Amino acid sequence: MVTPAQPSRTGSTPSQSSPPSFQPSDDLGKRYKLLEKLGHGNFGVVYKALDQVTGEIVAVKQIDLENSDDDISEIQKEISHLSDCDSEFIVRYYGSFVKGYKLWIVMEYLSGGSCLDLLKPGPFPESAIQVVIHELLLGLEYLHTKKKIHRDIKSANILVSSKGKIKLADFGVATQLSNNKSRRNTFVGTPFWMAPEVIKQSSYDEKADIWSLGITAIELAKGQPPLAEYHPLRVLFLIPKAKSPTLEDNLDAERIKLFSDEFKDFIDCCLLKDVQHRPNALQLLNHPFLKKRQSTGHNPLNLKKSLTGFIANGQKLLGGHHPDQGIAG
């Protein structure tokens, strides 16, 4: 039997709007006016919605509990992960409730869409990738410090605000590391981005996310992940056996000239098969590829302007349509 989930709140910084305040007497189903369908994926359908109490635009994920084949505990696990996160680099979770046979999860709406949406007109320039990777690493450092592994890092799960703020989304497969079991051996994730140790179902830790980050960096530069031409089942066989992907192996001779040696080395570091030598999020934040953000011509403000300009141009090429919020996975 499914019982209504208790509404949860995350903290907010002065720069963020306050989360909706849930009261037991609220008819929450009537509070939110669904405006348009944004997409569907892991567990459910996502809508753009209006909070008729605060006037805020939010994202609402609806999960059909009656027809779902998924374990309700898995759905509740996702809610737990979202409600436990309080980082400006993680999509904010506002609360949840059950209406009829549907679980409603209310989350932050990001009008820039996902990085996958922004790839539709073409690959990212290095300046935009630099901003995405830097803020994604800040989100991962937060998660890993909290003993959490995301396990599904990819462009579809990286959301962007209209001002270029990068936020990590979709914790449908996220897992938490307990104090007495610091590694997992379950098989979860998306094949093209999956670390070799995950595919082999050997023990792994948060560095599996670092491998996926490296694959995502190639995806942003190329427009698709390595081995995209193969069937996913074939990819599961190739990743553990083949040598680690490199940027040079995935781009033609002309396009590779557009990327720095620092970026190429950053990817190589992420994709080290020896987990012991693969750096963690904090170490990667000090990599020359990201440290040069502080040098002349690469300051964070200029890079953020580059990303917001790229977003605006991408939306223009998409016909003025705002990309879907990729929070459904």
mmCIF file of C-alpha atoms in Angstrom:
data_model
loop_
_atom_site.group_PDB
_atom_site.id
_atom_site.type_symbol
_atom_site.label_atom_id
_atom_site.label_comp_id
_atom_site.label_asym_id
_atom_site.label_seq_id
_atom_site.Cartn_x
_atom_site.Cartn_y
_atom_site.Cartn_z
ATOM 1 C CA MET A 1 0.000 0.000 0.000
ATOM 2 C CA VAL A 2 1.336 3.406 -0.967
ATOM 3 C CA THR A 3 1.009 6.185 1.569
ATOM 4 C CA PRO A 4 1.570 9.871 0.829
ATOM 5 C CA ALA A 5 5.194 10.912 1.134
ATOM 6 C CA GLN A 6 5.924 13.561 3.712
ATOM 7 C CA PRO A 7 6.656 16.930 2.070
ATOM 8 C CA SER A 8 10.338 17.842 2.216
ATOM 9 C CA ARG A 9 12.290 21.046 1.852
ATOM 10 C CA THR A 10 15.828 21.900 0.922
ATOM 11 C CA GLY A 11 17.689 24.917 2.164
ATOM 12 C CA SER A 12 18.081 27.938 -0.079
ATOM 13 C CA THR A 13 20.742 30.560 -0.467
ATOM 14 C CA PRO A 14 19.952 34.274 -0.653
ATOM 15 C CA SER A 15 20.388 34.133 -4.421
ATOM 16 C CA GLN A 16 17.742 31.431 -4.767
ATOM 17 C CA SER A 17 13.993 31.808 -4.460
ATOM 18 C CA SER A 18 12.507 30.128 -1.405
ATOM 19 C CA PRO A 19 11.028 26.644 -1.916
ATOM 20 C CA PRO A 20 7.246 26.328 -1.737
ATOM 21 C CA SER A 21 5.942 25.918 1.799
ATOM 22 C CA PHE A 22 3.809 22.771 2.091
ATOM 23 C CA GLN A 23 1.041 22.746 4.684
ATOM 24 C CA PRO A 24 -0.937 19.619 5.666
ATOM 25 C CA SER A 25 -4.195 21.421 4.855
ATOM 26 C CA ASP A 26 -3.143 22.213 1.280
ATOM 27 C CA ASP A 27 -4.926 20.452 -1.560
ATOM 28 C CA LEU A 28 -1.620 20.067 -3.319
ATOM 29 C CA GLY A 29 -3.144 18.468 -6.399
ATOM 30 C CA LYS A 30 -5.047 21.690 -7.081
ATOM 31 C CA ARG A 31 -2.121 23.908 -6.148
ATOM 32 C CA TYR A 32 -0.145 23.045 -9.272
ATOM 33 C CA LYS A 33 -1.492 23.842 -12.717
ATOM 34 C CA LEU A 34 0.148 21.665 -15.369
ATOM 35 C CA LEU A 35 1.159 23.834 -18.332
ATOM 36 C CA GLU A 36 2.913 21.529 -20.795
ATOM 37 C CA LYS A 37 4.575 18.144 -21.040
ATOM 38 C CA LEU A 38 8.358 18.416 -21.033
ATOM 39 C CA GLY A 39 9.369 14.805 -21.488
ATOM 40 C CA HIS A 40 9.349 11.314 -20.055
ATOM 41 C CA GLY A 41 11.952 8.856 -18.908
ATOM 42 C CA ASN A 42 12.994 7.056 -15.709
ATOM 43 C CA PHE A 43 9.822 6.279 -13.751
ATOM 44 C CA GLY A 44 7.503 8.963 -15.149
ATOM 45 C CA VAL A 45 6.424 12.024 -17.097
ATOM 46 C CA VAL A 46 7.663 15.553 -16.428
ATOM 47 C CA TYR A 47 5.508 18.662 -16.780
ATOM 48 C CA LYS A 48 6.136 22.365 -16.625
ATOM 49 C CA ALA A 49 3.716 23.644 -13.993
ATOM 50 C CA LEU A 50 2.595 26.787 -12.213
ATOM 51 C CA ASP A 51 2.572 26.954 -8.422
ATOM 52 C CA GLN A 52 -0.653 28.905 -8.010
ATOM 53 C CA VAL A 53 0.270 29.885 -4.442
ATOM 54 C CA THR A 54 3.706 31.406 -5.071
ATOM 55 C CA GLY A 55 3.410 32.140 -8.793
ATOM 56 C CA GLU A 56 6.604 30.170 -9.442
ATOM 57 C CA ILE A 57 7.167 27.955 -12.461
ATOM 58 C CA VAL A 58 8.222 24.483 -11.321
ATOM 59 C CA ALA A 59 8.823 21.046 -12.806
ATOM 60 C CA VAL A 60 6.456 18.270 -11.742
ATOM 61 C CA LYS A 61 7.341 14.624 -12.240
ATOM 62 C CA GLN A 62 4.279 12.358 -12.167
ATOM 63 C CA ILE A 63 4.775 8.669 -11.484
ATOM 64 C CA ASP A 64 1.911 6.255 -12.126
ATOM 65 C CA LEU A 65 1.992 3.977 -9.097
ATOM 66 C CA GLU A 66 -0.849 1.732 -10.280
ATOM 67 C CA ASN A 67 0.715 0.705 -13.590
ATOM 68 C CA SER A 68 4.359 0.992 -12.620
ATOM 69 C CA ASP A 69 6.418 -2.190 -12.716
ATOM 70 C CA ASP A 70 9.104 -0.493 -10.647
ATOM 71 C CA ASP A 71 9.644 -1.138 -6.974
ATOM 72 C CA ILE A 72 8.052 1.687 -4.980
ATOM 73 C CA SER A 73 11.117 1.636 -2.731
ATOM 74 C CA GLU A 74 13.232 2.626 -5.745
ATOM 75 C CA ILE A 75 10.979 5.614 -6.359
ATOM 76 C CA GLN A 76 11.175 6.573 -2.704
ATOM 77 C CA LYS A 77 14.953 6.232 -2.886
ATOM 78 C CA GLU A 78 15.036 8.842 -5.645
ATOM 79 C CA ILE A 79 12.932 11.187 -3.511
ATOM 80 C CA SER A 80 15.257 10.614 -0.556
ATOM 81 C CA HIS A 81 18.314 11.512 -2.624
ATOM 82 C CA LEU A 82 16.719 14.660 -3.969
ATOM 83 C CA SER A 83 15.450 15.862 -0.597
ATOM 84 C CA ASP A 84 18.824 15.258 1.032
ATOM 85 C CA CYS A 85 20.737 17.453 -1.434
ATOM 86 C CA ASP A 86 21.364 21.111 -0.694
ATOM 87 C CA SER A 87 23.758 22.368 -3.361
ATOM 88 C CA GLU A 88 23.464 25.100 -5.969
ATOM 89 C CA PHE A 89 24.816 22.575 -8.482
ATOM 90 C CA ILE A 90 22.071 20.014 -7.827
ATOM 91 C CA VAL A 91 18.487 20.470 -9.039
ATOM 92 C CA ARG A 92 16.397 21.629 -6.074
ATOM 93 C CA TYR A 93 13.687 19.366 -4.717
ATOM 94 C CA TYR A 94 10.598 21.021 -3.217
ATOM 95 C CA GLY A 95 8.382 18.165 -2.047
ATOM 96 C CA SER A 96 6.150 15.270 -3.008
ATOM 97 C CA PHE A 97 2.640 13.984 -2.459
ATOM 98 C CA VAL A 98 0.310 11.252 -3.694
ATOM 99 C CA LYS A 99 -2.858 12.113 -5.597
ATOM 100 C CA GLY A 100 -4.961 9.112 -6.556
ATOM 101 C CA TYR A 101 -2.540 6.568 -7.978
ATOM 102 C CA LYS A 102 0.055 9.145 -8.989
ATOM 103 C CA LEU A 103 3.063 10.314 -7.048
ATOM 104 C CA TRP A 104 3.819 13.981 -7.752
ATOM 105 C CA ILE A 105 7.404 15.179 -7.228
ATOM 106 C CA VAL A 106 7.830 18.957 -7.371
ATOM 107 C CA MET A 107 11.242 20.240 -8.438
ATOM 108 C CA GLU A 108 13.072 23.264 -9.725
ATOM 109 C CA TYR A 109 12.365 24.208 -13.346
ATOM 110 C CA LEU A 110 15.338 25.133 -15.539
ATOM 111 C CA SER A 111 14.382 26.839 -18.791
ATOM 112 C CA GLY A 112 17.706 26.198 -20.537
ATOM 113 C CA GLY A 113 16.899 22.501 -20.896
ATOM 114 C CA SER A 114 19.504 19.754 -20.833
ATOM 115 C CA CYS A 115 22.938 19.649 -22.425
ATOM 116 C CA LEU A 116 21.572 16.912 -24.694
ATOM 117 C CA ASP A 117 18.977 19.369 -26.018
ATOM 118 C CA LEU A 118 21.695 21.957 -26.603
ATOM 119 C CA LEU A 119 23.735 19.415 -28.582
ATOM 120 C CA LYS A 120 21.029 19.160 -31.257
ATOM 121 C CA PRO A 121 22.330 22.137 -33.306
ATOM 122 C CA GLY A 122 25.922 20.913 -32.912
ATOM 123 C CA PRO A 123 28.770 20.159 -30.461
ATOM 124 C CA PHE A 124 29.904 22.564 -27.727
ATOM 125 C CA PRO A 125 32.969 24.823 -28.044
ATOM 126 C CA GLU A 126 35.699 24.258 -25.455
ATOM 127 C CA SER A 127 34.826 27.469 -23.577
ATOM 128 C CA ALA A 128 31.273 26.203 -22.949
ATOM 129 C CA ILE A 129 32.500 22.710 -22.040
ATOM 130 C CA GLN A 130 34.839 24.261 -19.487
ATOM 131 C CA VAL A 131 31.942 25.900 -17.636
ATOM 132 C CA VAL A 132 29.810 22.750 -17.751
ATOM 133 C CA ILE A 133 32.592 20.482 -16.498
ATOM 134 C CA HIS A 134 33.666 22.867 -13.738
ATOM 135 C CA GLU A 135 30.177 23.240 -12.259
ATOM 136 C CA LEU A 136 29.406 19.557 -12.778
ATOM 137 C CA LEU A 137 32.529 18.681 -10.791
ATOM 138 C CA LEU A 138 31.416 20.983 -7.977
ATOM 139 C CA GLY A 139 28.134 19.073 -7.905
ATOM 140 C CA LEU A 140 29.939 15.726 -7.932
ATOM 141 C CA GLU A 141 32.312 16.807 -5.175
ATOM 142 C CA TYR A 142 29.262 17.644 -3.054
ATOM 143 C CA LEU A 143 27.611 14.281 -3.780
ATOM 144 C CA HIS A 144 30.763 12.266 -3.191
ATOM 145 C CA THR A 145 31.428 14.087 0.087
ATOM 146 C CA LYS A 146 27.905 13.035 1.104
ATOM 147 C CA LYS A 147 28.862 9.435 0.235
ATOM 148 C CA LYS A 148 26.586 9.317 -2.806
ATOM 149 C CA ILE A 149 27.244 8.009 -6.321
ATOM 150 C CA HIS A 150 25.094 9.290 -9.162
ATOM 151 C CA ARG A 151 25.916 6.452 -11.623
ATOM 152 C CA ASP A 152 24.205 8.021 -14.648
ATOM 153 C CA ILE A 153 26.245 11.095 -15.575
ATOM 154 C CA LYS A 154 25.516 12.089 -19.190
ATOM 155 C CA SER A 155 24.445 15.194 -21.106
ATOM 156 C CA ALA A 156 20.741 14.340 -20.746
ATOM 157 C CA ASN A 157 21.060 14.591 -16.955
ATOM 158 C CA ILE A 158 22.888 17.929 -16.931
ATOM 159 C CA LEU A 159 20.400 20.792 -16.834
ATOM 160 C CA VAL A 160 21.053 24.440 -17.612
ATOM 161 C CA SER A 161 19.315 27.619 -16.476
ATOM 162 C CA SER A 162 18.735 30.504 -18.877
ATOM 163 C CA LYS A 163 21.655 32.267 -17.161
ATOM 164 C CA GLY A 164 24.029 29.361 -17.709
ATOM 165 C CA LYS A 165 23.910 27.752 -14.252
ATOM 166 C CA ILE A 166 24.730 24.044 -14.518
ATOM 167 C CA LYS A 167 22.832 21.580 -12.323
ATOM 168 C CA LEU A 168 22.957 17.806 -12.029
ATOM 169 C CA ALA A 169 19.609 16.032 -12.255
ATOM 170 C CA ASP A 170 17.886 12.645 -12.312
ATOM 171 C CA PHE A 171 18.787 10.573 -9.304
ATOM 172 C CA GLY A 172 16.698 7.643 -10.490
ATOM 173 C CA VAL A 173 19.718 5.376 -10.218
ATOM 174 C CA ALA A 174 21.694 7.238 -7.557
ATOM 175 C CA THR A 175 22.939 5.225 -4.618
ATOM 176 C CA GLN A 176 24.295 6.029 -1.203
ATOM 177 C CA LEU A 177 27.423 4.533 0.300
ATOM 178 C CA SER A 178 26.822 3.253 3.802
ATOM 179 C CA ASN A 179 29.487 3.671 6.450
ATOM 180 C CA ASN A 180 30.229 -0.040 6.521
ATOM 181 C CA LYS A 181 30.040 -0.678 2.782
ATOM 182 C CA SER A 182 31.959 1.901 0.788
ATOM 183 C CA ARG A 183 31.594 0.166 -2.566
ATOM 184 C CA ARG A 184 28.776 -1.222 -4.677
ATOM 185 C CA ASN A 185 28.628 -4.099 -7.105
ATOM 186 C CA THR A 186 25.210 -3.596 -8.689
ATOM 187 C CA PHE A 187 24.814 -3.063 -12.419
ATOM 188 C CA VAL A 188 23.185 0.328 -13.037
ATOM 189 C CA GLY A 189 23.724 3.130 -15.548
ATOM 190 C CA THR A 190 23.687 3.891 -19.277
ATOM 191 C CA PRO A 191 26.038 1.637 -21.321
ATOM 192 C CA PHE A 192 27.870 4.271 -23.395
ATOM 193 C CA TRP A 193 28.837 6.273 -20.288
ATOM 194 C CA MET A 194 29.395 3.314 -17.977
ATOM 195 C CA ALA A 195 32.748 2.716 -16.262
ATOM 196 C CA PRO A 196 34.544 -0.596 -16.975
ATOM 197 C CA GLU A 197 34.414 -1.637 -13.320
ATOM 198 C CA VAL A 198 30.634 -1.176 -13.286
ATOM 199 C CA ILE A 199 30.172 -3.309 -16.397
ATOM 200 C CA LYS A 200 32.350 -6.050 -14.924
ATOM 201 C CA GLN A 201 30.168 -5.876 -11.794
ATOM 202 C CA SER A 202 33.240 -5.616 -9.627
ATOM 203 C CA SER A 203 33.400 -3.374 -6.589
ATOM 204 C CA TYR A 204 33.310 0.302 -7.479
ATOM 205 C CA ASP A 205 33.007 3.657 -5.794
ATOM 206 C CA GLU A 206 32.411 7.312 -6.679
ATOM 207 C CA LYS A 207 35.197 7.218 -9.282
ATOM 208 C CA ALA A 208 32.720 5.479 -11.589
ATOM 209 C CA ASP A 209 31.136 8.936 -11.895
ATOM 210 C CA ILE A 210 34.514 10.371 -12.948
ATOM 211 C CA TRP A 211 34.712 7.920 -15.862
ATOM 212 C CA SER A 212 31.200 8.948 -16.929
ATOM 213 C CA LEU A 213 32.275 12.594 -16.666
ATOM 214 C CA GLY A 214 35.121 11.929 -19.112
ATOM 215 C CA ILE A 215 32.761 10.248 -21.567
ATOM 216 C CA THR A 216 30.373 13.194 -21.203
ATOM 217 C CA ALA A 217 33.215 15.617 -21.993
ATOM 218 C CA ILE A 218 33.813 13.758 -25.273
ATOM 219 C CA GLU A 219 30.064 13.731 -25.908
ATOM 220 C CA LEU A 220 29.900 17.522 -25.564
ATOM 221 C CA ALA A 221 32.875 18.007 -27.906
ATOM 222 C CA LYS A 222 31.732 15.463 -30.491
ATOM 223 C CA GLY A 223 27.942 15.496 -30.227
ATOM 224 C CA GLN A 224 27.705 11.858 -29.151
ATOM 225 C CA PRO A 225 29.583 9.499 -26.819
ATOM 226 C CA PRO A 226 32.327 7.137 -28.020
ATOM 227 C CA LEU A 227 31.081 3.875 -29.581
ATOM 228 C CA ALA A 228 27.702 5.460 -30.383
ATOM 229 C CA GLU A 229 27.661 3.583 -33.689
ATOM 230 C CA TYR A 230 27.450 0.244 -31.864
ATOM 231 C CA HIS A 231 24.480 -1.515 -30.295
ATOM 232 C CA PRO A 232 24.402 -1.007 -26.502
ATOM 233 C CA LEU A 233 24.946 -4.717 -25.861
ATOM 234 C CA ARG A 234 28.064 -4.608 -28.043
ATOM 235 C CA VAL A 235 29.246 -1.568 -26.094
ATOM 236 C CA LEU A 236 28.970 -3.512 -22.839
ATOM 237 C CA PHE A 237 31.456 -5.983 -24.298
ATOM 238 C CA LEU A 238 33.807 -3.375 -25.790
ATOM 239 C CA ILE A 239 34.271 -0.933 -22.901
ATOM 240 C CA PRO A 240 36.080 -3.338 -20.520
ATOM 241 C CA LYS A 241 38.272 -4.789 -23.296
ATOM 242 C CA ALA A 242 39.087 -1.814 -25.548
ATOM 243 C CA LYS A 243 41.620 0.872 -24.675
ATOM 244 C CA SER A 244 40.271 3.996 -23.037
ATOM 245 C CA PRO A 245 38.674 6.487 -25.449
ATOM 246 C CA THR A 246 40.584 9.683 -26.240
ATOM 247 C CA LEU A 247 39.447 12.964 -27.744
ATOM 248 C CA GLU A 248 41.851 12.442 -30.653
ATOM 249 C CA ASP A 249 40.254 9.084 -31.503
ATOM 250 C CA ASN A 250 36.777 10.620 -31.609
ATOM 251 C CA LEU A 251 37.281 13.814 -33.627
ATOM 252 C CA ASP A 252 38.493 14.429 -37.162
ATOM 253 C CA ALA A 253 41.804 16.171 -37.852
ATOM 254 C CA GLU A 254 40.234 19.599 -38.330
ATOM 255 C CA ARG A 255 37.968 19.637 -35.283
ATOM 256 C CA ILE A 256 40.634 18.318 -32.917
ATOM 257 C CA LYS A 257 42.608 21.514 -33.599
ATOM 258 C CA LEU A 258 39.879 23.474 -31.800
ATOM 259 C CA PHE A 259 40.671 21.857 -28.451
ATOM 260 C CA SER A 260 43.564 22.467 -26.080
ATOM 261 C CA ASP A 261 46.118 19.957 -24.867
ATOM 262 C CA GLU A 262 44.841 20.615 -21.335
ATOM 263 C CA PHE A 263 41.343 19.468 -22.311
ATOM 264 C CA LYS A 264 42.692 16.330 -23.979
ATOM 265 C CA ASP A 265 44.718 15.504 -20.859
ATOM 266 C CA PHE A 266 41.715 16.163 -18.607
ATOM 267 C CA ILE A 267 39.733 13.535 -20.520
ATOM 268 C CA ASP A 268 42.648 11.096 -20.365
ATOM 269 C CA CYS A 269 42.760 11.500 -16.568
ATOM 270 C CA CYS A 270 39.025 10.824 -16.228
ATOM 271 C CA LEU A 271 39.263 7.710 -18.389
ATOM 272 C CA LEU A 272 42.079 5.903 -16.627
ATOM 273 C CA LYS A 273 41.014 2.274 -16.306
ATOM 274 C CA ASP A 274 43.095 1.843 -13.167
ATOM 275 C CA VAL A 275 40.665 3.188 -10.581
ATOM 276 C CA GLN A 276 43.471 3.752 -8.072
ATOM 277 C CA HIS A 277 45.094 6.245 -10.438
ATOM 278 C CA ARG A 278 41.860 7.854 -11.634
ATOM 279 C CA PRO A 279 41.543 11.239 -9.872
ATOM 280 C CA ASN A 280 38.606 12.242 -7.725
ATOM 281 C CA ALA A 281 36.418 15.324 -8.200
ATOM 282 C CA LEU A 282 38.498 17.577 -5.944
ATOM 283 C CA GLN A 283 41.727 16.646 -7.729
ATOM 284 C CA LEU A 284 40.150 17.328 -11.120
ATOM 285 C CA LEU A 285 39.025 20.779 -9.992
ATOM 286 C CA ASN A 286 42.739 21.582 -9.771
ATOM 287 C CA HIS A 287 43.542 20.236 -13.242
ATOM 288 C CA PRO A 288 45.182 22.769 -15.638
ATOM 289 C CA PHE A 289 42.134 22.565 -17.944
ATOM 290 C CA LEU A 290 40.014 24.144 -15.213
ATOM 291 C CA LYS A 291 42.706 26.203 -13.485
ATOM 292 C CA LYS A 292 43.236 28.216 -16.676
ATOM 293 C CA ARG A 293 39.763 29.649 -16.099
ATOM 294 C CA GLN A 294 41.541 32.065 -13.779
ATOM 295 C CA SER A 295 44.072 33.224 -16.376
ATOM 296 C CA THR A 296 43.720 36.251 -18.626
ATOM 297 C CA GLY A 297 40.959 35.775 -21.158
ATOM 298 C CA HIS A 298 39.583 32.750 -19.351
ATOM 299 C CA ASN A 299 37.980 34.321 -16.293
ATOM 300 C CA PRO A 300 34.733 32.751 -15.047
ATOM 301 C CA LEU A 301 32.583 35.732 -16.084
ATOM 302 C CA ASN A 302 33.775 35.602 -19.695
ATOM 303 C CA LEU A 303 33.298 31.840 -19.790
ATOM 304 C CA LYS A 304 29.792 32.128 -18.338
ATOM 305 C CA LYS A 305 28.952 34.701 -21.020
ATOM 306 C CA SER A 306 30.267 32.247 -23.605
ATOM 307 C CA LEU A 307 27.953 29.531 -22.291
ATOM 308 C CA THR A 308 24.872 31.768 -22.102
ATOM 309 C CA GLY A 309 25.568 32.967 -25.635
ATOM 310 C CA PHE A 310 25.872 29.364 -26.761
ATOM 311 C CA ILE A 311 22.562 28.518 -25.072
ATOM 312 C CA ALA A 312 20.787 31.462 -26.717
ATOM 313 C CA ASN A 313 22.171 30.544 -30.128
ATOM 314 C CA GLY A 314 21.194 26.908 -29.643
ATOM 315 C CA GLN A 315 17.624 27.849 -28.770
ATOM 316 C CA LYS A 316 17.493 30.094 -31.846
ATOM 317 C CA LEU A 317 18.630 27.202 -34.050
ATOM 318 C CA LEU A 318 15.975 25.027 -32.407
ATOM 319 C CA GLY A 319 13.381 27.445 -33.743
ATOM 320 C CA GLY A 320 12.936 29.542 -30.630
ATOM 321 C CA HIS A 321 11.556 26.571 -28.711
ATOM 322 C CA HIS A 322 12.893 26.204 -25.204
ATOM 323 C CA PRO A 323 14.556 22.796 -24.855
ATOM 324 C CA ASP A 324 12.780 20.253 -22.718
ATOM 325 C CA GLN A 325 13.865 19.975 -19.121
ATOM 326 C CA GLY A 326 15.798 16.721 -19.179
ATOM 327 C CA ILE A 327 14.903 15.753 -15.671
ATOM 328 C CA ALA A 328 13.110 12.582 -16.674
ATOM 329 C CA GLY A 329 16.333 10.929 -17.758
#
